[in-house]
Short mmCIF file of C-alpha atoms and ligand atoms in Angstrom, two decimals:
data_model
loop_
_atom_site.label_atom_id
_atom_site.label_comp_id
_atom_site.label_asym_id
_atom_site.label_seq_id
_atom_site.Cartn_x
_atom_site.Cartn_y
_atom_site.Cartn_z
CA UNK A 1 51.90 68.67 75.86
CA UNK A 2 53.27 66.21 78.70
CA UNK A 3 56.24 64.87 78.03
CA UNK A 4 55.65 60.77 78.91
CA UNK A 5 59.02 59.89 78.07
CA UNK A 6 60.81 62.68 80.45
CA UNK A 7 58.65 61.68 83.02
CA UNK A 8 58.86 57.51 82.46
CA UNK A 9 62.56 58.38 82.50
CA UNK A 10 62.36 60.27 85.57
CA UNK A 11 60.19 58.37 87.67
CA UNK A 12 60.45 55.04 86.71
CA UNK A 13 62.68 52.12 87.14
CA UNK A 14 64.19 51.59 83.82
CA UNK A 15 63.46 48.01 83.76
CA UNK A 16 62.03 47.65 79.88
CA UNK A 17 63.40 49.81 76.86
CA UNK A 18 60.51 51.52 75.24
CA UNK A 19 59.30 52.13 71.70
CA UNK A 20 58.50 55.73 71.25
CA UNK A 21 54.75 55.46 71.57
CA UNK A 22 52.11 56.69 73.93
CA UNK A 23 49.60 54.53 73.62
CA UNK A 24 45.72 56.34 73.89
CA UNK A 25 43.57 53.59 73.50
CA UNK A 26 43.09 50.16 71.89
CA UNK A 27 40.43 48.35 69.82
CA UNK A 28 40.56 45.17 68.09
CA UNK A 29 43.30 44.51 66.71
CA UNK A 30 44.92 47.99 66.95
CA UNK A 31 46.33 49.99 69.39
CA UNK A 32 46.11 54.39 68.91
CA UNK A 33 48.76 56.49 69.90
CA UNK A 34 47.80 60.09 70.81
CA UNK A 35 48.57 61.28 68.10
CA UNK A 36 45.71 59.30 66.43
CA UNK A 37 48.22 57.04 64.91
CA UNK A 38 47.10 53.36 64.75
CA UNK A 39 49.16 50.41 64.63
CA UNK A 40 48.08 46.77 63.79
CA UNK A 41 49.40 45.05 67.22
CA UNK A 42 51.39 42.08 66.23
CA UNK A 43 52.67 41.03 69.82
CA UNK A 44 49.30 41.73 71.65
CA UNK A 45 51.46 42.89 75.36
CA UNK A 46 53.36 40.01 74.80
CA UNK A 47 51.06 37.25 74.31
CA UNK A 48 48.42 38.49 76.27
CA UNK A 49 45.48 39.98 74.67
CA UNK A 50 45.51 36.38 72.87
CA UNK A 51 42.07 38.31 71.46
CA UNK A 52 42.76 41.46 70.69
CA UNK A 53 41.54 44.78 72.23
CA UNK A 54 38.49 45.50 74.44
CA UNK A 55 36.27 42.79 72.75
CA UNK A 56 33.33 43.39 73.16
CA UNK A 57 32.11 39.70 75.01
CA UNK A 58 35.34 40.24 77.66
CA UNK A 59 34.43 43.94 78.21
CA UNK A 60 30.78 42.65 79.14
CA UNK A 61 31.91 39.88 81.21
CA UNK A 62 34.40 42.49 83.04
CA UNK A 63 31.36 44.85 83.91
CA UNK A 64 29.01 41.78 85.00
CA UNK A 65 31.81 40.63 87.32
CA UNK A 66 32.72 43.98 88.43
CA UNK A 67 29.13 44.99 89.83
CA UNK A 68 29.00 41.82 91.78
CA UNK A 69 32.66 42.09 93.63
CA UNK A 70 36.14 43.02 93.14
CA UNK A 71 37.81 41.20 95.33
CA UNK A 72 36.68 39.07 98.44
CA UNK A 73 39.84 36.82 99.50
CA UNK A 74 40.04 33.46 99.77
CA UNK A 75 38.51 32.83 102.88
CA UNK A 76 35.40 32.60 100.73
CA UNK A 77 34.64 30.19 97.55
CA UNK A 78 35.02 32.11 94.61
CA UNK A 79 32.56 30.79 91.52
CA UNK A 80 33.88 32.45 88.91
CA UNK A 81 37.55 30.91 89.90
CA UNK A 82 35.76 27.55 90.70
CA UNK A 83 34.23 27.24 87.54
CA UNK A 84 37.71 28.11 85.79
CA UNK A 85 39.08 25.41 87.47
CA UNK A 86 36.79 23.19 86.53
CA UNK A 87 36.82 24.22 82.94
CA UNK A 88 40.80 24.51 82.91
CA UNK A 89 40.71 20.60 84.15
CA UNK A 90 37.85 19.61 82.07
CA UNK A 91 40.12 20.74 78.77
CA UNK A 92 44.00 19.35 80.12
CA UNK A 93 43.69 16.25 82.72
CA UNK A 94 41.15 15.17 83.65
CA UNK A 95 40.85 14.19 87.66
CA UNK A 96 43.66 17.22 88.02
CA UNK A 97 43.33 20.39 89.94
CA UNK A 98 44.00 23.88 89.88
CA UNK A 99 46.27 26.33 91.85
CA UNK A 100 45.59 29.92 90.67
CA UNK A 101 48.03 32.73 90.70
CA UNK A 102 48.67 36.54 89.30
CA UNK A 103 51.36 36.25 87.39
CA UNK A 104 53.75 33.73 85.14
CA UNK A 105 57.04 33.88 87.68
CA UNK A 106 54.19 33.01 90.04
CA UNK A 107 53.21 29.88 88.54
CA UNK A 108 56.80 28.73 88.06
CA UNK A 109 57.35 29.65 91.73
CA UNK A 110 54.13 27.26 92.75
CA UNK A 111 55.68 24.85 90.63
CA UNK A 112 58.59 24.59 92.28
CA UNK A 113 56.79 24.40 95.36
CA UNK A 114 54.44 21.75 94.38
CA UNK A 115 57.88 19.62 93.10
CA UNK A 116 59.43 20.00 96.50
CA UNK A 117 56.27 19.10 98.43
CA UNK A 118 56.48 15.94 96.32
CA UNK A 119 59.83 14.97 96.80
CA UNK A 120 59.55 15.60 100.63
CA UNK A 121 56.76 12.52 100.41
CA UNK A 122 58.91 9.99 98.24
CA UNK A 123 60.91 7.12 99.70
CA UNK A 124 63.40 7.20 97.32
CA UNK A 125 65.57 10.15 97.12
CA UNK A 126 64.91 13.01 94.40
CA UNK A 127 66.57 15.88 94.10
CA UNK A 128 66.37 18.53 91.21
CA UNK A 129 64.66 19.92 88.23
CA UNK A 130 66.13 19.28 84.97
CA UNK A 131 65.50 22.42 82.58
CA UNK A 132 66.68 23.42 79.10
CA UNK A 133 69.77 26.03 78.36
CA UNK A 134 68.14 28.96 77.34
CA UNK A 135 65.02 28.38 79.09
CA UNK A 136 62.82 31.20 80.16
CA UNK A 137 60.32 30.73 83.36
CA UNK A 138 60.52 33.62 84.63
CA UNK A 139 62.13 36.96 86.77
CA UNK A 140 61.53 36.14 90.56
CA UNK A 141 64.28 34.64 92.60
CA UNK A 142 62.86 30.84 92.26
CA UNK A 143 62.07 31.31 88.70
CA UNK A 144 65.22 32.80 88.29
CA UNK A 145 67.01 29.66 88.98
CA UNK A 146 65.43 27.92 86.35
CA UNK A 147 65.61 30.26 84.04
CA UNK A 148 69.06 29.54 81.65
CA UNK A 149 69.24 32.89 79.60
CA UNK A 150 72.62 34.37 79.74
CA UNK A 151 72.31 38.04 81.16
CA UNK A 152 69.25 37.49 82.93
CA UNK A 153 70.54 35.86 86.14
CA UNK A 154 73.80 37.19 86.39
CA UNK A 155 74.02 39.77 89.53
CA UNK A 156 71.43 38.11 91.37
CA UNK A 157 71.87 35.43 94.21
CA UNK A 158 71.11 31.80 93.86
CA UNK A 159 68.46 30.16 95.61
CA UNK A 160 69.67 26.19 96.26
CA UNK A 161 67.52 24.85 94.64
CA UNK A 162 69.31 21.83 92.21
CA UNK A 163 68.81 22.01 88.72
CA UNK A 164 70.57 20.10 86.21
CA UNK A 165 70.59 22.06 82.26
CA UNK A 166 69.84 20.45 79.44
CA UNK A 167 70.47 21.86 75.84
CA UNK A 168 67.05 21.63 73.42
CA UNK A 169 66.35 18.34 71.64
CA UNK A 170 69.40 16.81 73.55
CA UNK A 171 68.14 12.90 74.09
CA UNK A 172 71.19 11.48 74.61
CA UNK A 173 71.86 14.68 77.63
CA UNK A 174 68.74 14.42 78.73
CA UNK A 175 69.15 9.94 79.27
CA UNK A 176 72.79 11.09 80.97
CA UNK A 177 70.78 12.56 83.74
CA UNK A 178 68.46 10.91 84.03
CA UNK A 179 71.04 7.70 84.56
CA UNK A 180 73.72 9.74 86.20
CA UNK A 181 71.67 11.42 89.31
CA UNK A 182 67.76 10.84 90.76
CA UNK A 183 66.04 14.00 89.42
CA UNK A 184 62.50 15.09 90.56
CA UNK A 185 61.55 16.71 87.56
CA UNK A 186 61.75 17.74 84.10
CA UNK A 187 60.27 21.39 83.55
CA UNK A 188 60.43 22.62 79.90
CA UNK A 189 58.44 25.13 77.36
CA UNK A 190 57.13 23.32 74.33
CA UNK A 191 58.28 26.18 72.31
CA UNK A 192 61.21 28.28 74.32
CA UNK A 193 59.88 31.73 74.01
CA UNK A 194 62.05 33.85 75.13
CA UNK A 195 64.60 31.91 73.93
CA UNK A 196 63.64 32.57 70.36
CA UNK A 197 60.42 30.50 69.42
CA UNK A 198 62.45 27.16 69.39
CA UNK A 199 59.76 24.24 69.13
CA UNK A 200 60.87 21.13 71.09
CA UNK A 201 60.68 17.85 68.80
CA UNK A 202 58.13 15.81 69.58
CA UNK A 203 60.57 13.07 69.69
CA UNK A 204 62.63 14.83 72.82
CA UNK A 205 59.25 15.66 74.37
CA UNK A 206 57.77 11.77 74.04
CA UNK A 207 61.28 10.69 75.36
CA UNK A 208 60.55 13.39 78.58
CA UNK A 209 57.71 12.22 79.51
CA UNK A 210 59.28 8.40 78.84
CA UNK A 211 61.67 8.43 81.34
CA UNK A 212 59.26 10.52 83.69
CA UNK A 213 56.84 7.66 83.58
CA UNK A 214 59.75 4.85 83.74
CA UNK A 215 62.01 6.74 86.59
CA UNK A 216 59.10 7.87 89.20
CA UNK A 217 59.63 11.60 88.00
CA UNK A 218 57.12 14.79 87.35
CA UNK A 219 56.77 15.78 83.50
CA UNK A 220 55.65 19.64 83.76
CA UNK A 221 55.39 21.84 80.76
CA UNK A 222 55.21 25.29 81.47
CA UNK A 223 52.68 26.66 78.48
CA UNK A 224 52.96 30.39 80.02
CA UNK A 225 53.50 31.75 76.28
CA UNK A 226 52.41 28.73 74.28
CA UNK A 227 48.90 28.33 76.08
CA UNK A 228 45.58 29.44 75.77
CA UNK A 229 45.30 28.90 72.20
CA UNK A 230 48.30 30.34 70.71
CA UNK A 231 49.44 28.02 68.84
CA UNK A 232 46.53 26.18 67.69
CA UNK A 233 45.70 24.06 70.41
CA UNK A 234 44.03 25.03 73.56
CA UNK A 235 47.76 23.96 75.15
CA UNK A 236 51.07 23.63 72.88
CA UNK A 237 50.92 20.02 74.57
CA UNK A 238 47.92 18.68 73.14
CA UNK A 239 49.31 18.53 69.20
CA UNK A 240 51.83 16.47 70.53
CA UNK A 241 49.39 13.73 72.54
CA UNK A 242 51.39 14.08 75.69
CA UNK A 243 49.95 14.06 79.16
CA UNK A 244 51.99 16.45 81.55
CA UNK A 245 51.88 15.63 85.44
CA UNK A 246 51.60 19.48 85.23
CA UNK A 247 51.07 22.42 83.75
CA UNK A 248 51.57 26.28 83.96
CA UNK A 249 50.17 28.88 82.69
CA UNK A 250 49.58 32.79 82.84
CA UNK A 251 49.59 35.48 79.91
CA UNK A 252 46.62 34.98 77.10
CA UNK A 253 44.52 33.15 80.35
CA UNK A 254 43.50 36.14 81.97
CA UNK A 255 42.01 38.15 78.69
CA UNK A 256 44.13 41.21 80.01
CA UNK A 257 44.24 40.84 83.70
CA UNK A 258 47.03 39.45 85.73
CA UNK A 259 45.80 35.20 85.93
CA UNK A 260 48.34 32.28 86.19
CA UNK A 261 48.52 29.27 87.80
CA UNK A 262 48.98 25.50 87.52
CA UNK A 263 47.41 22.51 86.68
CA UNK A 264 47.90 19.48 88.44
CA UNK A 265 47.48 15.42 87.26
CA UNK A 266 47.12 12.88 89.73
CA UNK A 267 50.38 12.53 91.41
CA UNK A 268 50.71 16.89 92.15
CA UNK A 269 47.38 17.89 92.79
CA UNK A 270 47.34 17.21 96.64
CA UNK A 271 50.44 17.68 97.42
CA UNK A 272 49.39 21.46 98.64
CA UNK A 273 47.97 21.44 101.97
CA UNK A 274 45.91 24.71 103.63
CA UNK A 275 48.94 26.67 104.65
CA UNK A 276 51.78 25.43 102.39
CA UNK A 277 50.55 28.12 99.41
CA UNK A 278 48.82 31.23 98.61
CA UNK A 279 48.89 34.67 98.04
CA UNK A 280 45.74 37.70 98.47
CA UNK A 281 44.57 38.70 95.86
CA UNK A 282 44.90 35.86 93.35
CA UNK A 283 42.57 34.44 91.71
CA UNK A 284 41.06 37.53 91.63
CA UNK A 285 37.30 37.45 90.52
CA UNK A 286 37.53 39.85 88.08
CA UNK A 287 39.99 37.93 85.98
CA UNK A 288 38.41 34.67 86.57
CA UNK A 289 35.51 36.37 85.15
CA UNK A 290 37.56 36.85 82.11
CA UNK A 291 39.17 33.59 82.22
CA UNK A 292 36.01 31.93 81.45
CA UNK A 293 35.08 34.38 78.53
CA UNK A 294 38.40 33.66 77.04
CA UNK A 295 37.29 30.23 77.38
CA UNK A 296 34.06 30.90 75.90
CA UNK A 297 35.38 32.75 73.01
CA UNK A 298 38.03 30.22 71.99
CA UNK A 299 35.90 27.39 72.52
CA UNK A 300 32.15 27.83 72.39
CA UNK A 301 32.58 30.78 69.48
CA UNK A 302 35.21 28.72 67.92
CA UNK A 303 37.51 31.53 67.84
CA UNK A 304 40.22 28.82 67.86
CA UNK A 305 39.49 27.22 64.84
CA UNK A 306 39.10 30.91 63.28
CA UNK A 307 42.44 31.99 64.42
CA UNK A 308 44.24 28.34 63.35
CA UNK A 309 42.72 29.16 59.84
CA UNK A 310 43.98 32.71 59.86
CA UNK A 311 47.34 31.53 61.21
CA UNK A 312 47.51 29.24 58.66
CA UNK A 313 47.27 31.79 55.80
CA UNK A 314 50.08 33.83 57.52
CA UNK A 315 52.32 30.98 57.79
CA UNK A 316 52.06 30.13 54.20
CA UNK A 317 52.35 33.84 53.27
CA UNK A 318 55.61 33.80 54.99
CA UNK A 319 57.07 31.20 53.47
CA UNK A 320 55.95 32.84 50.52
CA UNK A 321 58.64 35.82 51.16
CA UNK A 322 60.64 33.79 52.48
CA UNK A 323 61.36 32.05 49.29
CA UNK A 324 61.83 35.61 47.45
CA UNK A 325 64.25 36.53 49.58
CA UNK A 326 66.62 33.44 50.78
CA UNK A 327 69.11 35.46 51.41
CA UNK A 328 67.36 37.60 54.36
CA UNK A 329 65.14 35.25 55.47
CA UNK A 330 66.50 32.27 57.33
CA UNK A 331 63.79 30.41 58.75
CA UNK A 332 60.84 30.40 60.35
CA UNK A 333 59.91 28.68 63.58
CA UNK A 334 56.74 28.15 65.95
CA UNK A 335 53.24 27.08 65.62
CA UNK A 336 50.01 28.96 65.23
CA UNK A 337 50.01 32.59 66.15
CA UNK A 338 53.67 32.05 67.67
CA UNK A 339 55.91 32.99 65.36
CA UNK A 340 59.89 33.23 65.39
CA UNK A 341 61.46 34.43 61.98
CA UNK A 342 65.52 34.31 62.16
CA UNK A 343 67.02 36.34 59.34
CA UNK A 344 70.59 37.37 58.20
CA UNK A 345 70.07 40.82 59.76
CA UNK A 346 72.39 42.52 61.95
CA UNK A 347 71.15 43.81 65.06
CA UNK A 348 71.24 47.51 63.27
CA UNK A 349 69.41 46.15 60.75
CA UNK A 350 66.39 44.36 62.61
CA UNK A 351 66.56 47.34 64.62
CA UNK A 352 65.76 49.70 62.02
CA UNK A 353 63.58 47.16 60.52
CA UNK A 354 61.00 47.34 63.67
CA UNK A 355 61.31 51.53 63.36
CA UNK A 356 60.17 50.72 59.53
CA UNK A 357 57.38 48.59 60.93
CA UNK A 358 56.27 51.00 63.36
CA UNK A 359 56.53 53.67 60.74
CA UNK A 360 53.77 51.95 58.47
CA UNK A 361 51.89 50.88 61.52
CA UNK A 362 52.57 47.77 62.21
CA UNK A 363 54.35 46.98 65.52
CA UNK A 364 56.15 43.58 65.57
CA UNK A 365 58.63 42.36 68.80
CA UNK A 366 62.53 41.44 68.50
CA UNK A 367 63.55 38.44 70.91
CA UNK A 368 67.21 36.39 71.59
CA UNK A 369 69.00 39.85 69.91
CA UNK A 370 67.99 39.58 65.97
CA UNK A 371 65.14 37.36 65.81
CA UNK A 372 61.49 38.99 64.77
CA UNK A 373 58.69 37.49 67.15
CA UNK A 374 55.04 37.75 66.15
CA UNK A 375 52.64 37.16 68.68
CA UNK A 376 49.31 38.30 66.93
CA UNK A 377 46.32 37.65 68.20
CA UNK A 378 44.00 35.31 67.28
CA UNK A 379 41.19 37.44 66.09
CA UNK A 380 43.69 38.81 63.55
CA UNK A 381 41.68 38.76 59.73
CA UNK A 382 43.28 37.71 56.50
CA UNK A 383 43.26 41.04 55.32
CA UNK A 384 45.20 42.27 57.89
CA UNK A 385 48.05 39.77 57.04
CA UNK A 386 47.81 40.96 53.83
CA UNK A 387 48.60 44.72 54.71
CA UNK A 388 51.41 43.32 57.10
CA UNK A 389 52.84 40.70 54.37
CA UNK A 390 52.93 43.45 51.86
CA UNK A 391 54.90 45.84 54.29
CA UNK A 392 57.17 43.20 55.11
CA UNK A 393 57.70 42.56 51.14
CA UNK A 394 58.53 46.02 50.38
CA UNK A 395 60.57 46.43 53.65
CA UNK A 396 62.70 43.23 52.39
CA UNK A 397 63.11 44.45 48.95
CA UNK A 398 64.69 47.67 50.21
CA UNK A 399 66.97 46.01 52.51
CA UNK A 400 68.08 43.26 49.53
C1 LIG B 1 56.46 35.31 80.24
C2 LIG B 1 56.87 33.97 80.67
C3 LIG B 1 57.06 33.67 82.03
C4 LIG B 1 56.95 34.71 83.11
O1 LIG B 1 55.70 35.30 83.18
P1 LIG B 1 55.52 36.71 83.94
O2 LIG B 1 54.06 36.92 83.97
O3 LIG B 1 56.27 37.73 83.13
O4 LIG B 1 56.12 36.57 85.28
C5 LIG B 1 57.40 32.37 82.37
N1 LIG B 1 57.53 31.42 81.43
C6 LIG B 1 57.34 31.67 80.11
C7 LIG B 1 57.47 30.56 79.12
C8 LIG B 1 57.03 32.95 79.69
O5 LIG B 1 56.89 33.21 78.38
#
């Protein structure tokens, strides 16, 4: 039989660690190894397949798109992208506009862009974004900048671009700036991800987009994990009643295939002129094409509401356990199907936790060292957080 792992290890940049599985196919809610093994997918390719595997209304919309064209650049319009667009505004800001993109360092990299096309049009000076310590926006060298994890920029050079860093929830840090120096912009994740599922309060965000509106600056979210339904709302923004001057997004948008991009209000959305952006392939018709199934799923088949409800049940489950065992179980952070559960563990111990997991099927994700992420997807079914609470209960008890 092939060895995958010799041959990953031989021929590929080792850029991820991997979990000893060769995956064979995927349905549902489950990926198949080849040895026939199945595991209940609890971090659907890291928040993508925000609806599981090969469902059956994205697979159709894939083929439709697919006999029509692959790819035709964008010296042409593209309808599947337009109407995207239009549906994308039609849900966030209204008036706004879209920018499409492949992938999530992409949209942060069109963000920045966008910002510094602004600032190049303002009379009064602006310079820098303020982010969050900790932040994650991704791996490209603009991105990089703004991303604050420890270990993730280190080694690489630094674009000038000014930031100022800001730790979570920090009011009083976050007025300091704003009163010390004439920032452009204030770019944070709703819920830092990578960082560990850490919700902003809604009290730091409303005081954001305060001293956006009262200092002339550009309040953009980037919803790259937290989007597209994940955590209840179509965006993480809209259970807060904020209005971002922008948005970005990428992972769950897509249904599988490579789609980011940002959303612009009023003061961003012509600040691009033909020539200042772009790339070739993106948007690329055939995830447009599943862009607006997603759409249709979450929204016209209420698969929102039907995930929220599941979602729901899991949360309550959880804190269920987490009252049996107090002494693992720390707390429990997130929204909706983003879920960031910080135990006692060691990292030996959450380590051989996941191998328990994935030993009874079930594969869960580890972010920020010790702390278990579950990104399921939103098609997941009340039985199926059953079988995974129960696992988890016995798993605990051992460990006790
Ligand atoms: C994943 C992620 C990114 C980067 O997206 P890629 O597609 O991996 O480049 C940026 N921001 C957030 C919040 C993310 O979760």
């Amino acid at each position: 039989m092939t060895d995958w792992a010799l041959l990953d290890h031989e021929y590929l940049m080792s850029t991820y660690s991997r979990l000893p599985l060769v995956i064979d196919h995927a349905e549902g809610n489950y990926l198949f190894d080849i040895n026939e093994k199945r595991y209940l997918d609890l971090f659907t390719g890291l928040a993508v397949n925000i609806l599981g595997h090969s469902h059956p209304y994205l697979m159709n919309a894939l083929a439709t798109q697919a006999e029509r064209f692959l790819h035709i650049s964008n010296f042409f319009y593209n309808p599947p992208a337009i109407r995207l667009a239009k549906r994308l505004v039609d849900n966030t800001l209204e008036d706004g506009k879209v920018y499409f993109c492949s992938t999530g360092a992409e949209a942060t990299e069109a963000a920045i862009k966008s910002i510094h096309k602004w600032i190049s049009r303002q009379e009064e000076p602006k310079e820098g974004i303020i982010v969050l310590k900790n932040s994650f926006h991704g791996r490209t060298l603009g991105a990089l900048r703004l991303t604050r994890q420890p270990g993730i920029y280190q080694d690489f050079p630094t674009l000038p671009i000014s930031i100022y860093e800001v730790n979570m929830n920090d009011i009083a840090g976050l007025k300091d700036i704003c009163e010390k120096h004439h920032p452009a912009a204030i770019l944070v994740e709703p819920i830092l991800g990578a960082g560990g599922i850490l919700p902003l309060t809604q009290q730091f965000l409303e005081t954001a987009q305060a001293l956006c509106q009262e200092k002339n600056m550009l309040f953009c979210l980037d919803e790259i994990q937290t989007g597209v339904g994940r955590t209840g709302t179509l965006f993480a923004y809209q259970a807060y009643d904020l209005k971002p001057d922008l948005i970005l997004f990428a992972k769950g948008i897509g249904g599988g295939l490579p789609l980011g991009g940002i959303i612009a209000g009023q003061k961003l959305k012509n600040t691009f002129q033909p020539g200042d952006h772009g790339t070739t392939f993106s948007p690329s018709p055939l995830s447009a094409a599943l862009g607006n199934a997603v759409l249709d799923v979450l929204i016209e088949q209420h698969q929102l509401e039907k995930g929220k409800e599941v979602a729901d049940f899991l949360w309550s489950e959880l804190q269920k356990l987490q009252r049996k065992f107090p002494a693992l179980i720390e707390q429990i952070n997130g929204r909706g199907m983003m879920i960031g559960i910080i135990t006692t563990l060691s990292k030996t111990s959450i380590e051989q936790l996941r191998q328990e997991f994935l030993e009874n099927g079930i594969l869960i994700n580890i972010t920020a060292g010790t702390i278990i992420r579950l990104l399921p997807p939103l098609t997941l079914t009340k039985e199926e957080v059953t079988h995974f609470i129960d696992i988890f209960h016995q798993l605990l008890a051992k460990m006790e």
